JSON list of C-alpha atoms in Angstrom, two decimals:
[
{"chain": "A", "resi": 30, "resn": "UNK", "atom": "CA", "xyz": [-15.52, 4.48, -0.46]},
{"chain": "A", "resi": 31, "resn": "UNK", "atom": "CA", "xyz": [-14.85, 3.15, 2.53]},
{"chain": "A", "resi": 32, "resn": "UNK", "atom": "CA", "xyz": [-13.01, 5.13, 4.87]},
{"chain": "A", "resi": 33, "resn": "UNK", "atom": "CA", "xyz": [-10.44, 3.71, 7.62]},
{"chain": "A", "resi": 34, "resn": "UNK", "atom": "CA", "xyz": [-9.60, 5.44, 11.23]},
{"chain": "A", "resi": 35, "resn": "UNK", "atom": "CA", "xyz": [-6.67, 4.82, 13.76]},
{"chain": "A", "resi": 36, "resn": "UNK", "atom": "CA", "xyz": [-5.92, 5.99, 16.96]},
{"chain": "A", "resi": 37, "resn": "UNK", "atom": "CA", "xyz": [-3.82, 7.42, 18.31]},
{"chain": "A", "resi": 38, "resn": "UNK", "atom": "CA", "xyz": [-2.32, 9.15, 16.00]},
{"chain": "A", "resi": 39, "resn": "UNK", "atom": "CA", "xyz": [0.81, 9.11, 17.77]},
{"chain": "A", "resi": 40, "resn": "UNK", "atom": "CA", "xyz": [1.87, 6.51, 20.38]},
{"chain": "A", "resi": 41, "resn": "UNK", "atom": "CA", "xyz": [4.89, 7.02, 23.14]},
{"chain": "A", "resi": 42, "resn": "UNK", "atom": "CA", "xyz": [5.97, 4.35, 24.60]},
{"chain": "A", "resi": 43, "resn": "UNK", "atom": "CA", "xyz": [9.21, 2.40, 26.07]},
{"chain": "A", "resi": 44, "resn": "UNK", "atom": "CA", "xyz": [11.14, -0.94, 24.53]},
{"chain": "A", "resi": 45, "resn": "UNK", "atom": "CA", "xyz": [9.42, -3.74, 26.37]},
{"chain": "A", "resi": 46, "resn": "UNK", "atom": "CA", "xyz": [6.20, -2.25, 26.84]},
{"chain": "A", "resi": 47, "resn": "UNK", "atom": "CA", "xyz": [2.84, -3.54, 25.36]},
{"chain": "A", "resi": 48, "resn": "UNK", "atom": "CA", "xyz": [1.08, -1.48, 22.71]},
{"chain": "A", "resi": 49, "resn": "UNK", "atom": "CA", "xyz": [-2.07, -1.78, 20.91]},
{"chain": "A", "resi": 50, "resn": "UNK", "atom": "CA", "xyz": [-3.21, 0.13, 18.11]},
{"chain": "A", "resi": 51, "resn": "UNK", "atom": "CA", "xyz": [-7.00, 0.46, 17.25]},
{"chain": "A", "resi": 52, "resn": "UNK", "atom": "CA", "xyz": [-8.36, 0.71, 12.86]},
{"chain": "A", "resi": 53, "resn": "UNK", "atom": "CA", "xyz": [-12.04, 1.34, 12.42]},
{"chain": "A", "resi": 54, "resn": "UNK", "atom": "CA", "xyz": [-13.56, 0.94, 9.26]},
{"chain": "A", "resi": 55, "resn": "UNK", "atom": "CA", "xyz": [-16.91, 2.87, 8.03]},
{"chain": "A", "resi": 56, "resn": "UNK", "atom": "CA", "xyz": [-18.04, -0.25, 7.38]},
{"chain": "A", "resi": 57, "resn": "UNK", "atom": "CA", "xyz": [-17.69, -4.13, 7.51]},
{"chain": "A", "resi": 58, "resn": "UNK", "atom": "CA", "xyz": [-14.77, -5.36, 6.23]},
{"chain": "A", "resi": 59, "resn": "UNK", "atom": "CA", "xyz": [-15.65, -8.86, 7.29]},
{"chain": "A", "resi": 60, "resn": "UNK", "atom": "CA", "xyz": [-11.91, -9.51, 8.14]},
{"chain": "A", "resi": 61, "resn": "UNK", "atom": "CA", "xyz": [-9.77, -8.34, 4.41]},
{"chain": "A", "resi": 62, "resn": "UNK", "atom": "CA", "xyz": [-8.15, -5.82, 6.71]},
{"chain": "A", "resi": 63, "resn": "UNK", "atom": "CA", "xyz": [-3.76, -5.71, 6.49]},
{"chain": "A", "resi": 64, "resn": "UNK", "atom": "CA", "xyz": [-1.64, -3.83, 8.61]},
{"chain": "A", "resi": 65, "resn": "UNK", "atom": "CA", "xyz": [2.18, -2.64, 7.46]},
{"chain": "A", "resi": 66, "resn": "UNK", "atom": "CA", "xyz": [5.10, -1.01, 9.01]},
{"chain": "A", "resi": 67, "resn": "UNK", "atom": "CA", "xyz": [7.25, 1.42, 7.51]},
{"chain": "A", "resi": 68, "resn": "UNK", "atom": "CA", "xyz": [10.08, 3.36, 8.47]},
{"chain": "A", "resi": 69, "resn": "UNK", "atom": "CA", "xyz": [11.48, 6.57, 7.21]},
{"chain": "A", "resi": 70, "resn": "UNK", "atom": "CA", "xyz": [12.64, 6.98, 3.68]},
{"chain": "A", "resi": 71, "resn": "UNK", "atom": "CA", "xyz": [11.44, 3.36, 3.52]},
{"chain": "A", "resi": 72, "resn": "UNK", "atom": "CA", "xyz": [8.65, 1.54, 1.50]},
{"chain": "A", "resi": 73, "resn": "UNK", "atom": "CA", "xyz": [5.60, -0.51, 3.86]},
{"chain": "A", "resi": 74, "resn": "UNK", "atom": "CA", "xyz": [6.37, -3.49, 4.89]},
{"chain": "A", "resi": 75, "resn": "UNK", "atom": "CA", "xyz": [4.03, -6.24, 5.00]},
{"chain": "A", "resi": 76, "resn": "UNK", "atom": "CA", "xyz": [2.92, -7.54, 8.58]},
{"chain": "A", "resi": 77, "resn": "UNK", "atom": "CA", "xyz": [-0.43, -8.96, 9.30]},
{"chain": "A", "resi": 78, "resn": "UNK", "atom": "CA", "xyz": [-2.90, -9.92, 6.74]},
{"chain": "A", "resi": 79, "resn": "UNK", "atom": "CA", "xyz": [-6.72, -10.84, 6.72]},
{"chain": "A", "resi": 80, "resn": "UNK", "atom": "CA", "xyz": [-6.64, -9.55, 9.86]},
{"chain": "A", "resi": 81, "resn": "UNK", "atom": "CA", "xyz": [-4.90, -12.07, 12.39]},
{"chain": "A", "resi": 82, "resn": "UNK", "atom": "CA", "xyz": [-2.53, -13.89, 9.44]},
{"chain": "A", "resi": 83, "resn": "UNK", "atom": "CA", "xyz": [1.15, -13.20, 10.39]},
{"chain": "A", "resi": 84, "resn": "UNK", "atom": "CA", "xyz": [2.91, -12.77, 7.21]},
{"chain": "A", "resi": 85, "resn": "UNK", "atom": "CA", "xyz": [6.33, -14.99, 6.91]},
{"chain": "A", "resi": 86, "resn": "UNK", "atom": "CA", "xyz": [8.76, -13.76, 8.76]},
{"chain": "A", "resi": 87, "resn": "UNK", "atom": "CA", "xyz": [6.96, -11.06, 11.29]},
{"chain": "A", "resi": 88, "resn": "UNK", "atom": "CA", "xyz": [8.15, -11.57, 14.24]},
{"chain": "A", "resi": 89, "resn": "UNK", "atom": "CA", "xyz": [5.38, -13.14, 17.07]},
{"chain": "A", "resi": 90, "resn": "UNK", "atom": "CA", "xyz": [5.03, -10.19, 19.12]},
{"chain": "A", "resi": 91, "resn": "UNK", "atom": "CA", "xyz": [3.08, -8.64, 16.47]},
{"chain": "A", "resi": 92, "resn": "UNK", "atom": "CA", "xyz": [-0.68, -9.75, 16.36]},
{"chain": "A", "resi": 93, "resn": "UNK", "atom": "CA", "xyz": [-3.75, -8.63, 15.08]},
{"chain": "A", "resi": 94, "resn": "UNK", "atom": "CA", "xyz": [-7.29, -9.48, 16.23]},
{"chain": "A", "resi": 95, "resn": "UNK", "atom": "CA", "xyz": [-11.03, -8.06, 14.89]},
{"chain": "A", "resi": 96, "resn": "UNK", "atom": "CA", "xyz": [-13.41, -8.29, 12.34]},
{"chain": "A", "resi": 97, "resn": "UNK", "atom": "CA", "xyz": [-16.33, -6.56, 10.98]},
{"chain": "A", "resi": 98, "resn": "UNK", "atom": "CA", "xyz": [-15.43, -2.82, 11.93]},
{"chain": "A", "resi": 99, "resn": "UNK", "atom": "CA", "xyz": [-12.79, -2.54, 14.57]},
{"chain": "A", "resi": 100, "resn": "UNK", "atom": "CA", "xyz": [-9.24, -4.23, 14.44]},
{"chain": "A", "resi": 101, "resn": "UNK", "atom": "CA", "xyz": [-6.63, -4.87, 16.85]},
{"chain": "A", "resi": 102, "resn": "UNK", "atom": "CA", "xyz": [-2.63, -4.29, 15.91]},
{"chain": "A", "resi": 103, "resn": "UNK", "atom": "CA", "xyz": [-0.78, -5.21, 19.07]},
{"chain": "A", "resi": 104, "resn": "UNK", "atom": "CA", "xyz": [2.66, -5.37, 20.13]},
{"chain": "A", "resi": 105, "resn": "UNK", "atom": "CA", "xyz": [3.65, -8.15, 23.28]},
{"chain": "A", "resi": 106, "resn": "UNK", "atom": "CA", "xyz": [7.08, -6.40, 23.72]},
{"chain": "A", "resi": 107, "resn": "UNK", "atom": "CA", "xyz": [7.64, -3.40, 21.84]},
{"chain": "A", "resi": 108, "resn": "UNK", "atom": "CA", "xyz": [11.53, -3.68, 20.52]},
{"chain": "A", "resi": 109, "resn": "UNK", "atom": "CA", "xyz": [13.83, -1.11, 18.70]},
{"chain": "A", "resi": 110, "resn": "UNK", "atom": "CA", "xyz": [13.10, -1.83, 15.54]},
{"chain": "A", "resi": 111, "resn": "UNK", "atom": "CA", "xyz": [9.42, -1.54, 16.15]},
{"chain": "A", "resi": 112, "resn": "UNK", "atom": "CA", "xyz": [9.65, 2.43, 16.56]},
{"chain": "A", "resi": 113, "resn": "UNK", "atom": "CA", "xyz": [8.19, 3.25, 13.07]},
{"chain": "A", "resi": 114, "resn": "UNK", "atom": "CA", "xyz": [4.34, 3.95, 11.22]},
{"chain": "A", "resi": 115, "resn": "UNK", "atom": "CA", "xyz": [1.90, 1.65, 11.41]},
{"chain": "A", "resi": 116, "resn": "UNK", "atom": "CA", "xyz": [-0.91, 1.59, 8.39]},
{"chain": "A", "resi": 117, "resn": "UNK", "atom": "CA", "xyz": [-4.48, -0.55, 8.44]},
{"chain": "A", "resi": 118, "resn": "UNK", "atom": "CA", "xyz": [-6.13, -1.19, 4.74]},
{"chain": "A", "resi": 119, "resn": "UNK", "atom": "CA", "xyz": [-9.11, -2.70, 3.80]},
{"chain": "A", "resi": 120, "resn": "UNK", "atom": "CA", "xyz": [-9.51, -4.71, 0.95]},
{"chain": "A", "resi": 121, "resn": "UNK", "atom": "CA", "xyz": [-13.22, -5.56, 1.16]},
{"chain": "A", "resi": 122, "resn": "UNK", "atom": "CA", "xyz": [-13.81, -3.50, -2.11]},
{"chain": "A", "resi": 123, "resn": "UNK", "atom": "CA", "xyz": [-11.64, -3.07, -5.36]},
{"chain": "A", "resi": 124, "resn": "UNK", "atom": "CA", "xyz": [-11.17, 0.62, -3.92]},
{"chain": "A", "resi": 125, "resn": "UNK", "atom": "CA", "xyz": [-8.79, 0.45, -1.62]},
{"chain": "A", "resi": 126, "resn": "UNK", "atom": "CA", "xyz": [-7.94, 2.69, 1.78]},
{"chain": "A", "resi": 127, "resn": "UNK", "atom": "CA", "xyz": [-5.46, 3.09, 4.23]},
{"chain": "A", "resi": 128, "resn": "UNK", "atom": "CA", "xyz": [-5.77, 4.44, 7.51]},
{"chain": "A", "resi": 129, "resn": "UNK", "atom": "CA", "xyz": [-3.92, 7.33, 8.29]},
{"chain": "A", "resi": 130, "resn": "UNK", "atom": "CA", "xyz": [-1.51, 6.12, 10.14]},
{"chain": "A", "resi": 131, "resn": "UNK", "atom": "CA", "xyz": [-0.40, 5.47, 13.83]},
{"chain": "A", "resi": 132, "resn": "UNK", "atom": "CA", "xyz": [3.25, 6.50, 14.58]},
{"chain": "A", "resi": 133, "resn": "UNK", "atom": "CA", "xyz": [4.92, 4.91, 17.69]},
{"chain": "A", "resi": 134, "resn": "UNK", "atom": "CA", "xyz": [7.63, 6.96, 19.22]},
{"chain": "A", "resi": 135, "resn": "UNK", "atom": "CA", "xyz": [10.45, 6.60, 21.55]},
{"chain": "A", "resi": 136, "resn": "UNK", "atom": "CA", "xyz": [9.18, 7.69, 24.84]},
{"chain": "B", "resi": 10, "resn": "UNK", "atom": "CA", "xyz": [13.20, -13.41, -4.46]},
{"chain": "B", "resi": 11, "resn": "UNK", "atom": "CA", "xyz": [10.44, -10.66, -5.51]},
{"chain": "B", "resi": 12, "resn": "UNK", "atom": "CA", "xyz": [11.82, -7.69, -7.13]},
{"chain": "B", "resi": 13, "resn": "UNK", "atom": "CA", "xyz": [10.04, -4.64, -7.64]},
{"chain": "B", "resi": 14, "resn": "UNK", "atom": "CA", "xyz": [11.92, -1.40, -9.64]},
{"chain": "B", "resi": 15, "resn": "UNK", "atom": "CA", "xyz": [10.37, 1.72, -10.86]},
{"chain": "B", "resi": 16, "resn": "UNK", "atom": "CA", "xyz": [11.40, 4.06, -12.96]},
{"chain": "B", "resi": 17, "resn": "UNK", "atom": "CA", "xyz": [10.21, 7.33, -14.48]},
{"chain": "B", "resi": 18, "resn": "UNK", "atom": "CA", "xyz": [9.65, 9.74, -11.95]},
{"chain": "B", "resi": 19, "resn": "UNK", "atom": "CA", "xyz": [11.04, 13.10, -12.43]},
{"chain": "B", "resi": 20, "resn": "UNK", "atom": "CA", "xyz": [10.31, 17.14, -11.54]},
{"chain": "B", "resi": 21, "resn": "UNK", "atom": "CA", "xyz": [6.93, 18.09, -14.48]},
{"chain": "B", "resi": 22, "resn": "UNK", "atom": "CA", "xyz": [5.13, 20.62, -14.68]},
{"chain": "B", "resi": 23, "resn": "UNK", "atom": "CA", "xyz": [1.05, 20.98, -14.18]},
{"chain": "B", "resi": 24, "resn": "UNK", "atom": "CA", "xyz": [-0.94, 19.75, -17.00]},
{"chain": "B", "resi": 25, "resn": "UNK", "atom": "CA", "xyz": [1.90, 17.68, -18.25]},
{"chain": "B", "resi": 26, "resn": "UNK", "atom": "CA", "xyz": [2.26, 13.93, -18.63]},
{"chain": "B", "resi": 27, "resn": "UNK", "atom": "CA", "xyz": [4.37, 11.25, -17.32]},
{"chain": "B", "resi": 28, "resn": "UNK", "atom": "CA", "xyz": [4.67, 7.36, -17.45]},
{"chain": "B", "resi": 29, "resn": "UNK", "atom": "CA", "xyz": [6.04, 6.02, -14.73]},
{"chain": "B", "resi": 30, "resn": "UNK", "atom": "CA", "xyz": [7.41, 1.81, -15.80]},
{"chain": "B", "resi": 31, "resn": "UNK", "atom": "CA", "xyz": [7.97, -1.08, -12.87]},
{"chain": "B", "resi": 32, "resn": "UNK", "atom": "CA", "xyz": [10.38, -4.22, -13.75]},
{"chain": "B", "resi": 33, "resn": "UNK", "atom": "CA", "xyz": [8.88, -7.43, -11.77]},
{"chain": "B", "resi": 34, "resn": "UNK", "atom": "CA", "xyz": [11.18, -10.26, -11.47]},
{"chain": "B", "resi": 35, "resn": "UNK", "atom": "CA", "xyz": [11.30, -13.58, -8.92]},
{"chain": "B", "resi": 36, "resn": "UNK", "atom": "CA", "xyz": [7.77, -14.66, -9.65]},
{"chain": "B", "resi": 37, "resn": "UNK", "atom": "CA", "xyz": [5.49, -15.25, -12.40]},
{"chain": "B", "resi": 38, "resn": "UNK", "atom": "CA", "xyz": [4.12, -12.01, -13.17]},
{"chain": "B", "resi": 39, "resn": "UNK", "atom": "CA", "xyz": [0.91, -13.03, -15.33]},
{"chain": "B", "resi": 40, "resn": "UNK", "atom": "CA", "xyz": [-0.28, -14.71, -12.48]},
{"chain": "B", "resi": 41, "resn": "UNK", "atom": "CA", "xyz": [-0.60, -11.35, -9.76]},
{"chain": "B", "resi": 42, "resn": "UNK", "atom": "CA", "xyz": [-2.47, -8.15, -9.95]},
{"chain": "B", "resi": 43, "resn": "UNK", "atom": "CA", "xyz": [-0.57, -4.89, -9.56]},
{"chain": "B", "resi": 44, "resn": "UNK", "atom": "CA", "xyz": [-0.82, -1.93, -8.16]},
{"chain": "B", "resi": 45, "resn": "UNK", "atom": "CA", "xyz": [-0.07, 1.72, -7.76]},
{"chain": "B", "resi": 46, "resn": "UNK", "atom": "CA", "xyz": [-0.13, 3.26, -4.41]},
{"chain": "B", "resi": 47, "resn": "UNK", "atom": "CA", "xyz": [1.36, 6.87, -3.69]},
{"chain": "B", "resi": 48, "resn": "UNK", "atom": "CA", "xyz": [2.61, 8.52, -0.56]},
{"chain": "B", "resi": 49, "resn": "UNK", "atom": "CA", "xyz": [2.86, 12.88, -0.70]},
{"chain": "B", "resi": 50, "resn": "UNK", "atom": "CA", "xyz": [6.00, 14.21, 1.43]},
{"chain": "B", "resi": 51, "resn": "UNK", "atom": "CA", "xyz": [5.18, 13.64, 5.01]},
{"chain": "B", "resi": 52, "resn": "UNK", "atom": "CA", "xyz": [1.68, 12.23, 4.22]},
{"chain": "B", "resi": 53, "resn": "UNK", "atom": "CA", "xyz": [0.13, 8.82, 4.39]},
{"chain": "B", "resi": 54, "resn": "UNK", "atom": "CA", "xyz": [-0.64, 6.03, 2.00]},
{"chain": "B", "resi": 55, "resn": "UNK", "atom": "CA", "xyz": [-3.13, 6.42, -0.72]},
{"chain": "B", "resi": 56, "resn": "UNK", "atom": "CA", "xyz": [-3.71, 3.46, -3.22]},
{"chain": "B", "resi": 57, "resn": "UNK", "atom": "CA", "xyz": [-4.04, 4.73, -7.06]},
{"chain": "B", "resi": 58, "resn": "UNK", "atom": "CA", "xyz": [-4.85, 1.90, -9.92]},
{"chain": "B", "resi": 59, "resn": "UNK", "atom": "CA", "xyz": [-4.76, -1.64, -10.28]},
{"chain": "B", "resi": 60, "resn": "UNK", "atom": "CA", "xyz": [-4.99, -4.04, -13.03]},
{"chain": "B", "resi": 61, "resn": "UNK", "atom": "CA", "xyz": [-5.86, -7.52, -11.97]},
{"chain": "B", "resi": 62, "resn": "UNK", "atom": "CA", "xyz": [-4.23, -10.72, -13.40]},
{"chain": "B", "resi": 63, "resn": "UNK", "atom": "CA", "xyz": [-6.84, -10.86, -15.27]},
{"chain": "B", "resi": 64, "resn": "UNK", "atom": "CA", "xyz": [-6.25, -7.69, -17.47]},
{"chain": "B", "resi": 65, "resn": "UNK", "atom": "CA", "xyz": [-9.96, -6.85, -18.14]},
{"chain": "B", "resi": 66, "resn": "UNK", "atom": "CA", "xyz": [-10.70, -5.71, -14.68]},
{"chain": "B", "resi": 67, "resn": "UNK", "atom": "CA", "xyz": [-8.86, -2.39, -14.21]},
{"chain": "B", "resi": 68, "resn": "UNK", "atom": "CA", "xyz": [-9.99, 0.09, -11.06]},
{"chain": "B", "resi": 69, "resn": "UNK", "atom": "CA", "xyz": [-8.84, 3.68, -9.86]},
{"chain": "B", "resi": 70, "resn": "UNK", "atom": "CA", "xyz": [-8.72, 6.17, -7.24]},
{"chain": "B", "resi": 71, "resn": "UNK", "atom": "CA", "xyz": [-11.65, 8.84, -7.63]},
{"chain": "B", "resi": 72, "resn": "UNK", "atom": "CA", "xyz": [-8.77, 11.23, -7.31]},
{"chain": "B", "resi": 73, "resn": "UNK", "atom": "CA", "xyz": [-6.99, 9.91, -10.74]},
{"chain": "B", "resi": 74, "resn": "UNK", "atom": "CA", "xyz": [-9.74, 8.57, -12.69]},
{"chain": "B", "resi": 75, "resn": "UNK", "atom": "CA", "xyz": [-9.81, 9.87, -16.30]},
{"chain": "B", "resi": 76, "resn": "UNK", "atom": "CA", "xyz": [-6.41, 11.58, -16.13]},
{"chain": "B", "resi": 77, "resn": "UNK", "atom": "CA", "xyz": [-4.02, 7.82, -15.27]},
{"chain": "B", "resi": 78, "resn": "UNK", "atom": "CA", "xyz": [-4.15, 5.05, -16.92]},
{"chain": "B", "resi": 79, "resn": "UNK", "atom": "CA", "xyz": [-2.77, 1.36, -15.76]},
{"chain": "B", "resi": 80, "resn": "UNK", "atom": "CA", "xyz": [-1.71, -1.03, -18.52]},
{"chain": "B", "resi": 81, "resn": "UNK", "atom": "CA", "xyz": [0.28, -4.08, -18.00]},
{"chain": "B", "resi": 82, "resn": "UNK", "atom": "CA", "xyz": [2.91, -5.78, -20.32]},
{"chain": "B", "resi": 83, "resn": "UNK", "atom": "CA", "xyz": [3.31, -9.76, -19.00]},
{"chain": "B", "resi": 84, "resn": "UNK", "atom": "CA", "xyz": [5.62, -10.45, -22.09]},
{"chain": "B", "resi": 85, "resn": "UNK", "atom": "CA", "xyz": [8.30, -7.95, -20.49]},
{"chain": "B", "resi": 86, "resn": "UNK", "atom": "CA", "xyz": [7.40, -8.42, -16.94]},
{"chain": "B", "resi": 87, "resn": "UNK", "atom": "CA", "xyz": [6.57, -4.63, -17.19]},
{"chain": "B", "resi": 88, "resn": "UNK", "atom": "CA", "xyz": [3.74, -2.30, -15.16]},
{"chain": "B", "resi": 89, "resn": "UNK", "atom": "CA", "xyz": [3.16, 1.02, -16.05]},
{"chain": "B", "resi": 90, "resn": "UNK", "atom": "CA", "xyz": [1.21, 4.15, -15.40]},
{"chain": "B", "resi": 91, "resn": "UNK", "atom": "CA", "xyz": [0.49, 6.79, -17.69]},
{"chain": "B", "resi": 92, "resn": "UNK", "atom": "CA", "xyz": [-0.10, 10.06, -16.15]},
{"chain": "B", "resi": 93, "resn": "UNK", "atom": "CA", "xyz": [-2.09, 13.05, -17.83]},
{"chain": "B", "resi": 94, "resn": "UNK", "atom": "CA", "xyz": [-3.22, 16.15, -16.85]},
{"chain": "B", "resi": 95, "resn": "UNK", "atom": "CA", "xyz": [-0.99, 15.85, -14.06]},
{"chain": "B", "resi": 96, "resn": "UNK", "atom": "CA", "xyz": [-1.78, 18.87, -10.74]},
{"chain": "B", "resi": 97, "resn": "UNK", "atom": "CA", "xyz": [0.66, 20.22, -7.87]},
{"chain": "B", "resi": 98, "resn": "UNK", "atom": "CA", "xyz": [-1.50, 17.44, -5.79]},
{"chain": "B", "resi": 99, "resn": "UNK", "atom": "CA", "xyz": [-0.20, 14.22, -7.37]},
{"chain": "B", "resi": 100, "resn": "UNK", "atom": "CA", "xyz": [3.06, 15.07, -6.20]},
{"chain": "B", "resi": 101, "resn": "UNK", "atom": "CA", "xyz": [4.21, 12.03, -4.55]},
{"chain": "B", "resi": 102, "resn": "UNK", "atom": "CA", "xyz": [6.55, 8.78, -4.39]},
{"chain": "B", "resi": 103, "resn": "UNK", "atom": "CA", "xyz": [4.76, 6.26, -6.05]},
{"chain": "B", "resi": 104, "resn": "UNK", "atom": "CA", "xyz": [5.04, 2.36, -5.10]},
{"chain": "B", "resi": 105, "resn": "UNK", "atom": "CA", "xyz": [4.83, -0.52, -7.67]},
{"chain": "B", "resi": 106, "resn": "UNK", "atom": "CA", "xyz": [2.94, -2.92, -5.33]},
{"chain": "B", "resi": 107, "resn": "UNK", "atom": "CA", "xyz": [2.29, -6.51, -5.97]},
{"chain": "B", "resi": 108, "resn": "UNK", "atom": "CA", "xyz": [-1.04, -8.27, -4.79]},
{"chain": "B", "resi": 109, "resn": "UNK", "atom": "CA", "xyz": [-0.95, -11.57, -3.30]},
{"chain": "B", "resi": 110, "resn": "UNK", "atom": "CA", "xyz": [-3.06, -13.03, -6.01]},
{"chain": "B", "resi": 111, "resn": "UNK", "atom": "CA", "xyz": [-5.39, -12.07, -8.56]},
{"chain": "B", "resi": 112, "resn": "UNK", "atom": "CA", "xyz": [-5.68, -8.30, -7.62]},
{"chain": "B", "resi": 113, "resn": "UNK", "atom": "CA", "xyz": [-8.52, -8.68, -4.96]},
{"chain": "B", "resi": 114, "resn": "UNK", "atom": "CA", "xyz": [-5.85, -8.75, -1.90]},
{"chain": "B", "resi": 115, "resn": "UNK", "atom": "CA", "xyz": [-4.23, -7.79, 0.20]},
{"chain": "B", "resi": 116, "resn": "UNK", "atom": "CA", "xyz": [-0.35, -6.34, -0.94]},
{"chain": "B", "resi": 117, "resn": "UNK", "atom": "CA", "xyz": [2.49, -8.29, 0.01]},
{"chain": "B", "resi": 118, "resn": "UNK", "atom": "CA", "xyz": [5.38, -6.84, -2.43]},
{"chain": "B", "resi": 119, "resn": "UNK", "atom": "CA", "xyz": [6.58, -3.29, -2.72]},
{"chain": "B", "resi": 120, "resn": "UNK", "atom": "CA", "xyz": [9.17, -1.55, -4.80]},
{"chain": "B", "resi": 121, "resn": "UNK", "atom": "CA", "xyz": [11.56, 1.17, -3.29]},
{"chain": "B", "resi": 122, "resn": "UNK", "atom": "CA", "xyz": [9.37, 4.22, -5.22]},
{"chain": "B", "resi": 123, "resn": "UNK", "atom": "CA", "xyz": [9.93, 6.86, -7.47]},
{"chain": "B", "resi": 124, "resn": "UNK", "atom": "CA", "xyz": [9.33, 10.63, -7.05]},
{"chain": "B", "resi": 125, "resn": "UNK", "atom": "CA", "xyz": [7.16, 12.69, -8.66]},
{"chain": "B", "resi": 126, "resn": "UNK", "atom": "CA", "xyz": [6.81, 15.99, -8.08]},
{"chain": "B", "resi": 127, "resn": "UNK", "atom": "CA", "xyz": [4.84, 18.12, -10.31]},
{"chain": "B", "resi": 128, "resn": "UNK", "atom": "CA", "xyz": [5.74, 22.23, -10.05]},
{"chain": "B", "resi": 129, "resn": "UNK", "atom": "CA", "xyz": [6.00, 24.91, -12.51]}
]
């Protein structure tokens, strides 16, 4: 299988700042890489697919950027309703895999 | 709009079964591969099954292979999983997810979840 990292783990940061969030894969993913939100008690929430593909709706100040290996979540302003989990997946092979996760806190 | 709703989930003890069902409504559900992802209490995302629009191409988790089972009924809109054998580590809330095509994509539809939690 192929296995997905994130870092950090845990991010602190301020409404209004600029965050970025790193996903490494074990191997290349060309660019079938998604990223979701999701916020306590909630279920994930669609926002970037095939790597750089903004889903409907997301606002622009989420973007992604990468292919082959390493991938890019980043966030131009960070708002309140940003303050939640963020998960990478690959879907370069029928078995799928999350990362494990990058939580963004209030700092 | 999409609509995702499972049902089924419930307390069951080890080495018991369980079928959890999903209700699809707002698209055309022949047309999208499903899947099953799970999430244990205070845990990440792990994906479990899916069954492609195409039914012949069914895949699993290593960690569920030979004990769940994906079927799909397109006449009833329904998605289910049938869970054997079931251990203290599938307890989880498990997602009806929705691929944005055939089943080789990424997921852009998920339901709310239902619990399972599997303890003598």
């Amino acid at each position: 299988d192929i296995q997905m990292t994130q870092s950090p783990s845990t991010l602190s940061a301020s409404v209004g700042d600029r965050v970025a969030i790193t996903c490494r894969a074990s191997q290349s993913i060309s660019s079938w890489l998604a990223w979701y939100q999701q916020k306590p008690g909630r279920a994930p929430n669609l926002l970037i697919y095939k790597a750089s593909s903004l889903d409907t709706g997301v606002p622009s100040r989420f973007s992604g950027s990468g292919s082959g290996t390493e991938f890019t979540l980043t966030i131009s302003s960070l708002q309140p309703d940003d303050f939640a989990t963020y998960y990478c997946q690959q879907y370069n092979s029928y078995s799928r895999t999350f990362g494990p996760g990058t939580k963004v806190e209030i700092k | 709009q999409v609509h995702l709703v499972e049902s089924g989930g419930g307390v069951v003890q080890p080495g018991r079964s369980l079928r959890l069902s999903c209700v699809a409504s707002g698209f055309t559900f022949r047309n999208y591969g499903m899947h099953w992802v799970r999430q244990a209490p205070g845990k990440g995302l792990e994906w479990v099954a899916v069954i492609w629009s195409a039914v012949s191409n069914i895949y699993y988790a290593e960690s569920v292979k030979g004990r769940f089972t994906i079927s799909r009924d397109n006449s009833k809109n329904m998605l289910y999983l049938q869970m054997d054998s079931l251990r203290a580590e599938d307890t989880a809330v498990y997602y009806c997810v929705r691929d944005s095509d055939n089943g080789n994509y990424h997921f852009d539809y998920w339901g709310q979840g239902t619990l399972v939690t599997v303890s003598s």
